[in-house]
Each structure stands twice: as C-alpha cells, then as structure tokens.
C-alpha cells in the first residue's frame, strides 16, 4: 500500500470531524472518496498533507509515518495536494504558478513544463497571463498542473469538478486518467459521484466523519444505497 | 423606479442623489477637520474651539478641500478608466524612460551623487532633518516593507525592534544602569544591536507567525506596548521614563583609519546613506531570489503556498527577522547620534507612522518605501518652517490619516507601486474572481 490511514481522528476544537477513518490507496490506483458536503473529505486530505493535525491514528506513506510532519515535508516525500476551490496564485502568471509548484526542486524544470503543457495545451497558450484572469476550468487545470510540477507519487485532488461545466469536467477527468497512466497514484475527492466512480478503481463513501461503505468502483456504481444517496435516484428505482 | 410617483420634494431628491449626499459628507468632513486642527477650547470658554476655527477665514480652505475631494471622487466615478490610464502611464514613465539597464544604472549613480553632494549646501537644520527625520525613517520603512510589502504580514509593533536596537546601543556602550558583559565602542556594537533585534524578531515571530492575519496584528501591537511599558518601568535596567543619556558617538580605529562621529549631522547622514544603499541592494536581490518568490506566494495564497511545498513559517519568520534587524539598526544609529534614548520615542503611533510611509510609497516597492518615507517625513518639517493653512505639528496624524484615506480611494497601490502590486490592482479593478461566475452557474450535473 502506498498510503494508509488507520483509525484517523481529527477534531476542530472539541468537535470531531473525522471519527476513525481507515482507508488505503495502492500504488498506481485511482481511489475516490465520496460524500455529501461536510462529510469530512477535505479534512481527510488536509490531514494527509499536514495542513491539519490528527488527534489520533496514523498516516503512513510509502512506509513513512507522516505523524507530525509539516506540509512542506509531506510534499517533499512525494505527495501533491490540489486544494479545494483551486487555490492558484491569482496575480502570478501561469508560468510563475508552475514554477512555484517546482519550488522545492533543483535542476531543470523544462521537461516538466513540456509535459504539463502537453497535458493542458491551453495553459501553454496562456503562459504569460495572470492566473486570476483564467476561466474556472483553466484555473483548475493550472492547479493540477502546478502540483504535477512537484513530481508527486501520489496526487490528492479535492473536488476538481466543483463549479465547472460538464464538458470541462469531462476534460479534466480524462486528464486525471492520463496522469495515472503516466504513473501517479490518485486519491480523488468528489461529490460528482457517477463520473468519479467511472474513473476510479475503488471508492469509499463517507458520512459524518466515518466511512460507511467501500468497494470496487463498479460495485458502488451499482449499489442501490449509493445510487439513492449520491446519484439522485430513489432506492430500488435504479436498474 | 417602476411606477411614476408624484414629484419628490427638492430636499428629498437631493438626499436620494448619491452625488449630493457625498458632497455633504465631504464638506462636513472638511469642517470636522477644520475644527480638529483649529484652536483648542478652554474651561472658561468651551465653545471657543468651534468659533475660533469655524468663524475664521481658515475654514474656507477646508471647505474647498471638501469640495475638491468630492470633485475628485465624482470625476473618478465618471472618468475612472481614463484617469487610471493617465496615472498608470505617469507612474510607468520612469521605467519607460529608462529601459536600458545601463542607463538606469547611470541614473541611480546620478541620484546617489546628488544624495552625497546636495546635503553639504544645506543648513544645519535641514541636515539634522535629513538624519533624524528622513534617513532613519527611510531605513525603517525599508525594513517594514519586507514584512508588510513582501511577506504580507501586518506588524503593528515594528517600533519595538527599533527600541531594542537603541537600548542595545546603550547597553553595550555602558550607558545603561546595568553593566554590560564587556564594553564596546558604539560602532562595534552595531552588529550586536542588529542581532538583538533579529533575535527578538525570531522569538516573537516563531510562535505567533502561525497565526493568521488579524491575530498577528494584535500580537505585534501588544508586543510594541510591552516593550514600551517595560522600558518605562524597569527603572534599574532601562533607566525608566527619564531614559538614559551618554550613549557615545560612533568612532572607528581600524587598520590605521581613525574617525570620530561628533555632534554634526552630516557624518551620520553619510553613515545612514551607506546603510541605506547596502540595504537597498540587499533587498533588491532578496526580492528577486527564491526567498522573494516564496514571499510573493505566501502573500497571494498561504494555503496554495503550503501546497506548493513552501515552508511558510520559515519564510515568514525570515521576513519578520529581516524587518526587525533593519529596525534595530535604525534605532542603534539614532541612539548613538542623539546620545540618549527614552521610552517616549517608541510609541505605537510611530509604528503606525512607518506603516503609513510604506503604504503611501507603495507596498512591496523599494523606490516606494524610500520616496514615500522621504516625502512624508519632509513635508511636516517643511510646513513647520513655512506654515500653510495654519498647519500645526500636533495635527500631523490627522493629515496623515486623511492622506491615507484619499490614497485608498484613488491609488490603493501607493505612489510608486511595484510592478507586481500594480498587476494586483489591475486585476482587482477588472473584477477578477467574478471571472468564473459564469461558468459556475452550471453546477455539477452528471
Ligand atoms: N476550519 C474548520 N473549523 C471548524 N470546523 C470545520 C472546519 N473545517 C471543516 N469543519 C467541519 O468539519 C466537518 C467536515 O468538513 P469538510 O472536511 O470540509 O467536509 P467536506 O470536504 O466533505 O465537505 C464539517 O462539519 C465542517 O463544518
Ligand atoms: Mg470539501
């Protein structure tokens, strides 16, 4: 297993947000974490990357305990995090944004730039443009491209489809598939359950800070409870 | 607007008109300013403050001020884009006139030549102003610019580090009631004073810079107060409210070079100028280094910076410590020049003043910090010698506040903004953030 969360508990003050999460991601997998608003998906990702402290439980990445690591140390181990709400640097140009993604690296970033401009041609066209002037979809692409510049082994994606038009979501999901094919493992948080499950190998469903279900993605896609809760169908009506 | 109503009375129509309301507010503001800057009332004639300032020809100036402000605001609303285009072109002019690096280098050398030569023809008063009011504050503004402008940290207790520098000067030269570990010539105490200020910056910064925005402002505000109160009350160590006297002037005995700074301002001016030039060059390189880019990232979006693998805390502490040591250096030099320090020199008002200098010049811009500090520190002195509109020194902060308000309305990036800040303004004016509103109307549909 590349990433393992064991019995992870996180609290905001005294209020528990994660109540004992056990989850794992194998090398080369796409795993999706589904759940309604407030279920604790973002908290899970933030805790993995050290932006949030765990109250109890362990996080192991490639055999290393991430216990008390600061975010930059976690990134240095090879975890990229594309935060919720596409947090790009709005006043930096596209190119500067990408350079920031490679901040911790020495040596030439030329090949990586070529690679992300290959994945996202639109970013290549707009490399001199300020990040904040991009459309929402382009900003999301920039956020993903920026974290790829750090050459992560594992990419944490927090709702990359949020607020985007269906056509753009389709593009982005296709690129996620490509990123995995290029050798990066992916943990994908989504509310957009159908598309996420079509893309993923396995899925976890989260409610109120606990994992309520886990299975192979195509099983979850067929599960009446999942369909009822996340795919907008009433139980039993699906077929 | 949908139904036609009976004609509204004139007064009501005026009230409903934004322009009229704004005019009233501007004139009222001018009148308030007139009263506040006018003569004071007294116990026996409590209203004399009002009558003295409103029943006086002086009031005309303030009413005119209010009307001009209103005209400016209205013009900005109607012709905002045009005005902005002109002001942008003006502020970009120096860069366009000096496109070549070498030409620019020569230009800076000429400026430096003027800075070296011109003060020699000034009289003693202005030479003193150049050191005490301008040189020291330029240095202070440059240091705070790193904290506020580069790293985006709001430090409201910045003057505390100046105090630490000044008291270090007193300590190492043996002027304090407590005896130092070893006596030092003031000149050689400079590194120790800078180090003390830097350490204070790190000690204060390391735990508090984890806090976000407003909390940091509050903590630094408190720290500034603590330093002032400690200086006031720790009689046995700091000399208490009277302060300490007898801090010696700088002197060098080094490799056959012997020089003593004395009562004259000019030698201190050149020393300060030297420090300012070194600091300017150092900060220029810092701004364009990896460290500088990390600061920009932190300023723009802390979470994104963290997700990019930047050690946010480290770079914040670094900015804080660099600012603190610059402030300490200024305090050290000034203490040695005037020969005494007292807690009254380190009020929170001064922290705010330096912040105003930085904001006025343009946050994150080196020329901005220098010019902002020089101009805003020069003007009150000039007005002291040539009073206009009955300018009174004690009203200084009122005018500074007014300048700041006007600046925030018309040119929030400062007079000489950095190129990056200008881009920030440009984006804000064009409503970035709403750019993706159209797309997000289509929710996640599957
Ligand atoms: N900074 C915070 N402070 C306090 N409570 C928070 C904070 N962030 C999230 N929460 C709470 O933690 C729970 C999980 O939130 P989150 O992880 O953002 O859920 P999701 O990403 O699944 O929508 C929610 O109840 C939310 O209100
Ligand atoms: Mg979330």
PDB file of C-alpha atoms in Angstrom, chain A residues 109-218:
ATOM      1  CA  UNK A 109      12.070  22.041 -14.932  1.00  0.00           C
ATOM      2  CA  UNK A 110      11.928  22.279 -18.713  1.00  0.00           C
ATOM      3  CA  UNK A 111      10.794  18.660 -19.267  1.00  0.00           C
ATOM      4  CA  UNK A 112       8.053  19.055 -16.667  1.00  0.00           C
ATOM      5  CA  UNK A 113       6.829  22.259 -18.275  1.00  0.00           C
ATOM      6  CA  UNK A 114       6.720  20.487 -21.612  1.00  0.00           C
ATOM      7  CA  UNK A 115       4.800  17.667 -20.031  1.00  0.00           C
ATOM      8  CA  UNK A 116       2.103  19.827 -18.385  1.00  0.00           C
ATOM      9  CA  UNK A 117       1.763  21.978 -21.496  1.00  0.00           C
ATOM     10  CA  UNK A 118       1.255  18.706 -23.346  1.00  0.00           C
ATOM     11  CA  UNK A 119      -1.479  17.675 -20.905  1.00  0.00           C
ATOM     12  CA  UNK A 120      -3.030  21.136 -20.824  1.00  0.00           C
ATOM     13  CA  UNK A 121      -2.342  22.885 -24.156  1.00  0.00           C
ATOM     14  CA  UNK A 122      -4.499  25.834 -23.093  1.00  0.00           C
ATOM     15  CA  UNK A 123      -2.038  26.644 -20.311  1.00  0.00           C
ATOM     16  CA  UNK A 124       0.789  26.773 -22.825  1.00  0.00           C
ATOM     17  CA  UNK A 125      -1.149  29.313 -24.840  1.00  0.00           C
ATOM     18  CA  UNK A 126      -1.719  31.429 -21.754  1.00  0.00           C
ATOM     19  CA  UNK A 127       1.634  31.053 -20.053  1.00  0.00           C
ATOM     20  CA  UNK A 128       2.144  34.818 -19.707  1.00  0.00           C
ATOM     21  CA  UNK A 129      -1.369  35.509 -18.489  1.00  0.00           C
ATOM     22  CA  UNK A 130      -2.138  36.172 -14.818  1.00  0.00           C
ATOM     23  CA  UNK A 131      -3.665  33.124 -13.153  1.00  0.00           C
ATOM     24  CA  UNK A 132      -6.617  35.120 -11.857  1.00  0.00           C
ATOM     25  CA  UNK A 133      -7.721  36.017 -15.370  1.00  0.00           C
ATOM     26  CA  UNK A 134      -8.182  32.387 -16.397  1.00  0.00           C
ATOM     27  CA  UNK A 135     -11.612  30.790 -16.545  1.00  0.00           C
ATOM     28  CA  UNK A 136     -12.639  28.469 -13.740  1.00  0.00           C
ATOM     29  CA  UNK A 137     -11.793  25.365 -15.724  1.00  0.00           C
ATOM     30  CA  UNK A 138      -8.418  26.726 -16.731  1.00  0.00           C
ATOM     31  CA  UNK A 139      -7.680  27.628 -13.122  1.00  0.00           C
ATOM     32  CA  UNK A 140      -8.462  24.077 -12.087  1.00  0.00           C
ATOM     33  CA  UNK A 141      -6.136  22.802 -14.776  1.00  0.00           C
ATOM     34  CA  UNK A 142      -3.456  25.189 -13.579  1.00  0.00           C
ATOM     35  CA  UNK A 143      -3.873  23.974 -10.006  1.00  0.00           C
ATOM     36  CA  UNK A 144      -3.431  20.377 -11.136  1.00  0.00           C
ATOM     37  CA  UNK A 145      -0.526  21.258 -13.420  1.00  0.00           C
ATOM     38  CA  UNK A 146       1.168  23.167 -10.621  1.00  0.00           C
ATOM     39  CA  UNK A 147       1.108  20.208  -8.307  1.00  0.00           C
ATOM     40  CA  UNK A 148       2.381  17.939 -11.074  1.00  0.00           C
ATOM     41  CA  UNK A 149       5.444  20.186 -11.278  1.00  0.00           C
ATOM     42  CA  UNK A 150       6.457  18.770  -7.897  1.00  0.00           C
ATOM     43  CA  UNK A 151       6.606  15.276  -9.482  1.00  0.00           C
ATOM     44  CA  UNK A 152       4.302  13.667  -6.910  1.00  0.00           C
ATOM     45  CA  UNK A 153       3.957   9.924  -6.493  1.00  0.00           C
ATOM     46  CA  UNK A 154       0.525  10.470  -5.003  1.00  0.00           C
ATOM     47  CA  UNK A 155      -1.840  13.252  -6.033  1.00  0.00           C
ATOM     48  CA  UNK A 156      -4.635  14.370  -3.721  1.00  0.00           C
ATOM     49  CA  UNK A 157      -7.420  16.061  -5.691  1.00  0.00           C
ATOM     50  CA  UNK A 158     -10.129  17.891  -3.771  1.00  0.00           C
ATOM     51  CA  UNK A 159     -13.292  18.242  -5.854  1.00  0.00           C
ATOM     52  CA  UNK A 160     -11.671  19.183  -9.150  1.00  0.00           C
ATOM     53  CA  UNK A 161     -15.094  19.312 -10.833  1.00  0.00           C
ATOM     54  CA  UNK A 162     -16.556  21.801  -8.389  1.00  0.00           C
ATOM     55  CA  UNK A 163     -18.454  24.543 -10.166  1.00  0.00           C
ATOM     56  CA  UNK A 164     -17.373  23.584 -13.652  1.00  0.00           C
ATOM     57  CA  UNK A 165     -19.440  22.948 -16.763  1.00  0.00           C
ATOM     58  CA  UNK A 166     -19.953  19.252 -17.691  1.00  0.00           C
ATOM     59  CA  UNK A 167     -17.792  19.457 -20.804  1.00  0.00           C
ATOM     60  CA  UNK A 168     -14.877  20.844 -18.841  1.00  0.00           C
ATOM     61  CA  UNK A 169     -15.366  18.251 -16.122  1.00  0.00           C
ATOM     62  CA  UNK A 170     -15.089  15.581 -18.777  1.00  0.00           C
ATOM     63  CA  UNK A 171     -11.795  17.050 -19.992  1.00  0.00           C
ATOM     64  CA  UNK A 172     -10.391  17.204 -16.511  1.00  0.00           C
ATOM     65  CA  UNK A 173     -11.385  13.637 -15.705  1.00  0.00           C
ATOM     66  CA  UNK A 174      -9.752  12.477 -18.931  1.00  0.00           C
ATOM     67  CA  UNK A 175      -6.564  14.213 -17.879  1.00  0.00           C
ATOM     68  CA  UNK A 176      -6.697  12.601 -14.444  1.00  0.00           C
ATOM     69  CA  UNK A 177      -6.851   9.249 -16.194  1.00  0.00           C
ATOM     70  CA  UNK A 178      -3.812  10.239 -18.244  1.00  0.00           C
ATOM     71  CA  UNK A 179      -1.907  11.339 -15.133  1.00  0.00           C
ATOM     72  CA  UNK A 180      -2.479   7.918 -13.600  1.00  0.00           C
ATOM     73  CA  UNK A 181      -1.365   6.244 -16.810  1.00  0.00           C
ATOM     74  CA  UNK A 182       1.853   8.262 -16.511  1.00  0.00           C
ATOM     75  CA  UNK A 183       2.473   6.633 -13.139  1.00  0.00           C
ATOM     76  CA  UNK A 184       0.962   8.889 -10.463  1.00  0.00           C
ATOM     77  CA  UNK A 185      -1.379   7.384  -7.904  1.00  0.00           C
ATOM     78  CA  UNK A 186      -4.536   9.387  -7.260  1.00  0.00           C
ATOM     79  CA  UNK A 187      -6.846   9.942  -4.330  1.00  0.00           C
ATOM     80  CA  UNK A 188      -9.831  11.812  -5.719  1.00  0.00           C
ATOM     81  CA  UNK A 189     -12.388  13.527  -3.513  1.00  0.00           C
ATOM     82  CA  UNK A 190     -15.660  14.171  -5.297  1.00  0.00           C
ATOM     83  CA  UNK A 191     -19.314  14.944  -4.899  1.00  0.00           C
ATOM     84  CA  UNK A 192     -19.769  14.196  -8.564  1.00  0.00           C
ATOM     85  CA  UNK A 193     -20.184  10.501  -7.780  1.00  0.00           C
ATOM     86  CA  UNK A 194     -21.044   8.981 -11.166  1.00  0.00           C
ATOM     87  CA  UNK A 195     -18.084  10.369 -13.029  1.00  0.00           C
ATOM     88  CA  UNK A 196     -15.701   9.758 -10.153  1.00  0.00           C
ATOM     89  CA  UNK A 197     -16.769   6.125  -9.898  1.00  0.00           C
ATOM     90  CA  UNK A 198     -16.443   5.609 -13.641  1.00  0.00           C
ATOM     91  CA  UNK A 199     -12.884   6.834 -13.393  1.00  0.00           C
ATOM     92  CA  UNK A 200     -11.811   5.164 -10.166  1.00  0.00           C
ATOM     93  CA  UNK A 201     -10.708   1.625  -9.345  1.00  0.00           C
ATOM     94  CA  UNK A 202     -12.128   1.696  -5.852  1.00  0.00           C
ATOM     95  CA  UNK A 203     -14.236   4.018  -3.803  1.00  0.00           C
ATOM     96  CA  UNK A 204     -15.018   4.954  -0.218  1.00  0.00           C
ATOM     97  CA  UNK A 205     -18.225   6.599   0.889  1.00  0.00           C
ATOM     98  CA  UNK A 206     -18.099   8.887   3.856  1.00  0.00           C
ATOM     99  CA  UNK A 207     -20.834  10.269   6.088  1.00  0.00           C
ATOM    100  CA  UNK A 208     -20.386  12.480   9.124  1.00  0.00           C
ATOM    101  CA  UNK A 209     -16.744  11.645   9.594  1.00  0.00           C
ATOM    102  CA  UNK A 210     -16.971   7.876   9.174  1.00  0.00           C
ATOM    103  CA  UNK A 211     -16.516   5.568   6.209  1.00  0.00           C
ATOM    104  CA  UNK A 212     -19.868   3.898   5.662  1.00  0.00           C
ATOM    105  CA  UNK A 213     -19.068   1.871   2.586  1.00  0.00           C
ATOM    106  CA  UNK A 214     -16.151   0.757   0.487  1.00  0.00           C
ATOM    107  CA  UNK A 215     -15.962  -1.413  -2.590  1.00  0.00           C
ATOM    108  CA  UNK A 216     -14.742  -1.647  -6.133  1.00  0.00           C
ATOM    109  CA  UNK A 217     -15.941   1.333  -8.124  1.00  0.00           C
ATOM    110  CA  UNK A 218     -18.236  -0.580 -10.458  1.00  0.00           C
TER     111      UNK A 218
END
